[in-house]
PDB file of C-alpha atoms in Angstrom:
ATOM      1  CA  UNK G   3    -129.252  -9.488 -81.694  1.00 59.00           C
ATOM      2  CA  UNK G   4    -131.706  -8.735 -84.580  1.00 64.00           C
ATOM      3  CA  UNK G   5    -132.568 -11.990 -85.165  1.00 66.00           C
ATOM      4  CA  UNK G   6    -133.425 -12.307 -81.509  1.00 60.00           C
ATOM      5  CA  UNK G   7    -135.648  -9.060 -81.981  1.00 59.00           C
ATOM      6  CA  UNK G   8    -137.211 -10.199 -84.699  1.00 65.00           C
ATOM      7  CA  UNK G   9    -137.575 -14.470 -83.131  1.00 63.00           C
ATOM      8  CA  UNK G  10    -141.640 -15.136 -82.801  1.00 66.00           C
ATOM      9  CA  UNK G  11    -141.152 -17.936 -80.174  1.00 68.00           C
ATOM     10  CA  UNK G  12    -141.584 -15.338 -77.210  1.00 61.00           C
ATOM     11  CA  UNK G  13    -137.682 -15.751 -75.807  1.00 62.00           C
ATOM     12  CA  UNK G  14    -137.581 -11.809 -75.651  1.00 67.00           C
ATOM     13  CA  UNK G  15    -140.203 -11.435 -73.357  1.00 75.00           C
ATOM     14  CA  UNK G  16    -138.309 -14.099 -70.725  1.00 77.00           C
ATOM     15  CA  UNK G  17    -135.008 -12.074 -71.077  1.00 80.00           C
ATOM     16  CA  UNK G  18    -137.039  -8.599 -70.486  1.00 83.00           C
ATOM     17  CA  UNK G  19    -138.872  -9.800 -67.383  1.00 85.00           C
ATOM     18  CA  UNK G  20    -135.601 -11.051 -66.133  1.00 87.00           C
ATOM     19  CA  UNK G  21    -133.939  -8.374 -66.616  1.00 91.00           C
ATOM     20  CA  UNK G  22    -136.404  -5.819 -65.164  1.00 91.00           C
ATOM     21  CA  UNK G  23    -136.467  -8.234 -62.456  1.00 93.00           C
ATOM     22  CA  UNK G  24    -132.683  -7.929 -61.601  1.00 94.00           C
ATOM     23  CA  UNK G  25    -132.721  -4.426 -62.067  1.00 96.00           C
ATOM     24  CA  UNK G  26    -135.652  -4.047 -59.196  1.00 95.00           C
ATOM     25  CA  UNK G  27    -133.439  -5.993 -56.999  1.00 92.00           C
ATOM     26  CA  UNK G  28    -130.533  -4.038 -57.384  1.00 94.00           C
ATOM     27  CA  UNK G  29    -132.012  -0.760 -56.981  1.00 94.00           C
ATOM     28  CA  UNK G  30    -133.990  -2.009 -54.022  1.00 90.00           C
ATOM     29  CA  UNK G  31    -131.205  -3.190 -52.499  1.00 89.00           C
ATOM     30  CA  UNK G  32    -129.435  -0.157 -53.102  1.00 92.00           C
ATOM     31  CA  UNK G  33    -132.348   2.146 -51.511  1.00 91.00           C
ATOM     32  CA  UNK G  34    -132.132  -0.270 -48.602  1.00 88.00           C
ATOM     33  CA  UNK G  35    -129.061   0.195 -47.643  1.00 88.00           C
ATOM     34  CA  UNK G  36    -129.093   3.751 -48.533  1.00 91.00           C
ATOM     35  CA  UNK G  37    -132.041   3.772 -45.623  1.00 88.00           C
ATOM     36  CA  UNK G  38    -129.914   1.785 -43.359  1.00 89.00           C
ATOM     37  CA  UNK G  39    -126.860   4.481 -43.304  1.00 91.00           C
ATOM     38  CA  UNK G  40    -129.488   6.971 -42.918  1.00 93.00           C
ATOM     39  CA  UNK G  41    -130.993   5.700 -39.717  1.00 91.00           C
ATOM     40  CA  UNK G  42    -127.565   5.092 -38.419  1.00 92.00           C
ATOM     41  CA  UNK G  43    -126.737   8.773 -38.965  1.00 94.00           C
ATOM     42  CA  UNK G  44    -129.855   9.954 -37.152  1.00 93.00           C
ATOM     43  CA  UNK G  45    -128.821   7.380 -33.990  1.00 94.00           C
ATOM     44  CA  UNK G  46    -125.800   8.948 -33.838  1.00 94.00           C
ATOM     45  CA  UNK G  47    -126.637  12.168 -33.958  1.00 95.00           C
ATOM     46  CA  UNK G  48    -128.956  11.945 -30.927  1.00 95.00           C
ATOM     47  CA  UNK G  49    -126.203   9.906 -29.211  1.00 95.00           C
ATOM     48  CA  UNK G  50    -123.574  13.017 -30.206  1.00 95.00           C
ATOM     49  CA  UNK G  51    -126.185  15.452 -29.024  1.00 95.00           C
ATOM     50  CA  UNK G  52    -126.709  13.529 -25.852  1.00 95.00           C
ATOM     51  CA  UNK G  53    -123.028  13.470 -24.745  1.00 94.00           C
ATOM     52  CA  UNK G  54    -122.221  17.313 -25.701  1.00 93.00           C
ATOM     53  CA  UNK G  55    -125.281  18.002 -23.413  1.00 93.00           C
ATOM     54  CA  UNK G  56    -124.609  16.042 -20.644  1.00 94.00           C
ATOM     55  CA  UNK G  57    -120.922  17.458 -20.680  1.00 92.00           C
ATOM     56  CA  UNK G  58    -122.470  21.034 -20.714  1.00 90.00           C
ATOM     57  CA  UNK G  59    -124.981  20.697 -18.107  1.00 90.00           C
ATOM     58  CA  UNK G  60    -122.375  19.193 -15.290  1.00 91.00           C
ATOM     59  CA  UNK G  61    -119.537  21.674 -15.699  1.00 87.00           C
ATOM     60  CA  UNK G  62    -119.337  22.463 -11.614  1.00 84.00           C
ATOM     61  CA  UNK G  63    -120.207  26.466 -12.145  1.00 76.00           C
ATOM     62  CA  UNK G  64    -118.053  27.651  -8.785  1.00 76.00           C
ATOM     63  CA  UNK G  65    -114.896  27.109 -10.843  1.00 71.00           C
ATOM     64  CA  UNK G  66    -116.336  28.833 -14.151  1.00 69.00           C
ATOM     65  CA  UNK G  67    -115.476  32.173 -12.704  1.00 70.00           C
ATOM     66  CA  UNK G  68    -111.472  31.117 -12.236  1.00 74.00           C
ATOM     67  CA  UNK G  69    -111.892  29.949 -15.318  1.00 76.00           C
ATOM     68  CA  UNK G  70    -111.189  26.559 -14.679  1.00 80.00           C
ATOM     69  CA  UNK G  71    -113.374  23.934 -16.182  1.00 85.00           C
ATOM     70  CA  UNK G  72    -114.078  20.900 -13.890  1.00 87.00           C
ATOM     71  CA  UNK G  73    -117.248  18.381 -14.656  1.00 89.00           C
ATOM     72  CA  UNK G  74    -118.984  16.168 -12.153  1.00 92.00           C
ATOM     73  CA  UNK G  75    -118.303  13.322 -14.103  1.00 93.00           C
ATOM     74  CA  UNK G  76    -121.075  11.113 -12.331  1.00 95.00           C
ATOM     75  CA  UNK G  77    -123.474  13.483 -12.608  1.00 94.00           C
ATOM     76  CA  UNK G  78    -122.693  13.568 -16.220  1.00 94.00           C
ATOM     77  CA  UNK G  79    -123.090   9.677 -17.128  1.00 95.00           C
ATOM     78  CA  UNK G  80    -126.691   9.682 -15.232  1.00 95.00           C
ATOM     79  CA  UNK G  81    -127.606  12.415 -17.423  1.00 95.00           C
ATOM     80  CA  UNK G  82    -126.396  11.071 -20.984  1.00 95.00           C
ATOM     81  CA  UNK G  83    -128.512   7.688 -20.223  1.00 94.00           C
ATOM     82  CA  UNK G  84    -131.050  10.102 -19.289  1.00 95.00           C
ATOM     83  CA  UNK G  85    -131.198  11.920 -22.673  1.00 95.00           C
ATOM     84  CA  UNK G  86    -130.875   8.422 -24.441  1.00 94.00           C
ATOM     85  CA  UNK G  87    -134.017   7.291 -22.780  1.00 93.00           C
ATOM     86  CA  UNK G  88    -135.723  10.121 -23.239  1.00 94.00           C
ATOM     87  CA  UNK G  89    -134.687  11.420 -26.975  1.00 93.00           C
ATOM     88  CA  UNK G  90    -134.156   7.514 -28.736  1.00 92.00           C
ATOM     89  CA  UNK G  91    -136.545   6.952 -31.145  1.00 92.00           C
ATOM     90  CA  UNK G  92    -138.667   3.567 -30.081  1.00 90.00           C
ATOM     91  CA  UNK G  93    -137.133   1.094 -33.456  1.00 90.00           C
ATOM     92  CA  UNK G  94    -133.608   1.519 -31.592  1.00 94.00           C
ATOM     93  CA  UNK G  95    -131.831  -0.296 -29.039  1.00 94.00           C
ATOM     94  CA  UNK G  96    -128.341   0.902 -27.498  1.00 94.00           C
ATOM     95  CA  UNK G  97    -126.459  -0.824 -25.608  1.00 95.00           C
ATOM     96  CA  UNK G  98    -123.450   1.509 -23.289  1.00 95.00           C
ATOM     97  CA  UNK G  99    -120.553  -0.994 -22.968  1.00 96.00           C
ATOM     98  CA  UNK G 100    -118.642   1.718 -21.102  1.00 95.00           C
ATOM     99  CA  UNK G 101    -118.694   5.332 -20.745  1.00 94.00           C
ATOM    100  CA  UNK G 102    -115.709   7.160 -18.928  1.00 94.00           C
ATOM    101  CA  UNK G 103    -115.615  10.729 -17.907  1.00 93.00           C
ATOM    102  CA  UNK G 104    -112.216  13.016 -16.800  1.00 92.00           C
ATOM    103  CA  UNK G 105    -112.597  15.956 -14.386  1.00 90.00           C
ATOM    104  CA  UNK G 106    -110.328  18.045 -16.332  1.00 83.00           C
ATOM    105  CA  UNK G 107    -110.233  19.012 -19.373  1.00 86.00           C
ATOM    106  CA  UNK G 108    -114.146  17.928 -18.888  1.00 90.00           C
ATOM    107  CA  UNK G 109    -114.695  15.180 -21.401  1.00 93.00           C
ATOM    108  CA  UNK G 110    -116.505  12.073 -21.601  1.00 95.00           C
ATOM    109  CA  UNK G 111    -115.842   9.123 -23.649  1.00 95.00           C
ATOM    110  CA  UNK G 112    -118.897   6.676 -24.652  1.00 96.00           C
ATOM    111  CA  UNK G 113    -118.907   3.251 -26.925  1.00 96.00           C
ATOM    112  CA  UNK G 114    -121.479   0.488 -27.204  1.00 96.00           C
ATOM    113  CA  UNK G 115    -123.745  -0.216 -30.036  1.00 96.00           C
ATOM    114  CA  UNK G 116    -126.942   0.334 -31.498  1.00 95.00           C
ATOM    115  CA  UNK G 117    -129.035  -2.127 -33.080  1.00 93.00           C
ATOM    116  CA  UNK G 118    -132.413  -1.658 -35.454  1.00 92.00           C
ATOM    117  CA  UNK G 119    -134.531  -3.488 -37.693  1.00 88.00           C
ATOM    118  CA  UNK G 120    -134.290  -3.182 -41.687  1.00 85.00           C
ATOM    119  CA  UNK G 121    -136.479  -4.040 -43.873  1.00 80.00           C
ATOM    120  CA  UNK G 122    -134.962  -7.305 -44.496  1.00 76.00           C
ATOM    121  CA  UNK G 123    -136.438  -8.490 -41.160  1.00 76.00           C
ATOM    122  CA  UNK G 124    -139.557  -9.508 -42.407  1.00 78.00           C
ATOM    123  CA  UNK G 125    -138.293 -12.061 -44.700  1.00 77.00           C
ATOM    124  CA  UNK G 126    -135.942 -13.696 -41.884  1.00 75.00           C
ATOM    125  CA  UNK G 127    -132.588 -11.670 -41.793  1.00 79.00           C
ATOM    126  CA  UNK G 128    -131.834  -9.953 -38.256  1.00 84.00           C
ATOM    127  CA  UNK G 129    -131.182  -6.585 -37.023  1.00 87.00           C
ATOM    128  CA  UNK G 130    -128.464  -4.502 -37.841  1.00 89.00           C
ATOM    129  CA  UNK G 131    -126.384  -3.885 -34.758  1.00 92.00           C
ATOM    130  CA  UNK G 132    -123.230  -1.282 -35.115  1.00 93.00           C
ATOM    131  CA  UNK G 133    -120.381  -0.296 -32.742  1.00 95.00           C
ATOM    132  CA  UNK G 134    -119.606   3.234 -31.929  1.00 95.00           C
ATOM    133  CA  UNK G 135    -118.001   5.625 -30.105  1.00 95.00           C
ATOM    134  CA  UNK G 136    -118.502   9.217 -28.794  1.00 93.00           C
ATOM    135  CA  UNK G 137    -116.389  11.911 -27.547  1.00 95.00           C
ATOM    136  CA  UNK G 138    -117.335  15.479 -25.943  1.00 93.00           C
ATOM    137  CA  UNK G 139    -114.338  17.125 -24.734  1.00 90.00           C
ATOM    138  CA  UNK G 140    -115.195  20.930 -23.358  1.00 85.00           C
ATOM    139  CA  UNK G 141    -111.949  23.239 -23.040  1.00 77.00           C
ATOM    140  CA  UNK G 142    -111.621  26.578 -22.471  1.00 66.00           C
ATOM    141  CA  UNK G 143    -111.425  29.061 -25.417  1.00 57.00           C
ATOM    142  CA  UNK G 144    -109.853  32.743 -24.287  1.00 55.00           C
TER     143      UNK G 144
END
């Protein structure tokens, strides 16, 4: 190593910038994907947010005071793709493969994916699409 230190042909300088250069990529890539996961987190988040509120809002209230819970479960759906098309951020796409509701306990059950652009995009790669699924059950607590 020290006579590579001390070697006046200019090899060092190669095996610096080389070096840097890898390091760059990593850490780029790393941030990157880092951003990725972060985005996904915010998409599902609204998603969540959507669902619990759409269960909320269509509990039938002339059963609340028996305190029995029952939702309008149709009423429900049209107001989750509601919220999605009003609270999604423009860079996203979702796509609802199904979404399935129950009465009672009032609860309704949504998958499909999302899919957004990275940063990798520009140089050819294509979106990131990922599956998921969401759950708001609402029961009863005495």
């Amino acid at each position: 190593m020290k006579k590579l230190l001390s070697d006046r042909s200019g090899g060092l300088p190669v095996i610096f910038i080389g070096l840097v250069f890898f390091l760059l990529v990593a850490a780029f890539l790393v941030m990157e994907t880092g951003a990725a996961f972060e985005r996904y987190y915010a998409a599902e988040t609204i998603l969540q947010r959507s669902c619990n509120s759409a269960v909320e809002a269509n509990i039938q209230d002339e059963y609340r005071a028996d305190n029995i819970l029952r939702l309008d479960v149709r009423g429900a759906m049209d107001d989750f793709n509601g919220f999605i098309a009003s609270d999604m951020p423009d860079g996203y796409a979702v796509i609802i493969t199904s979404i399935e509701g129950t009465e009672s306990p009032p609860s309704l059950t949504v998958t499909g994916t999302i899919t957004f652009s990275t940063l990798f995009k520009q140089y050819g790669f294509d979106d990131l699409t990922i599956d998921f699924t969401l759950k708001a059950t609402n029961y009863r607590v005495i």
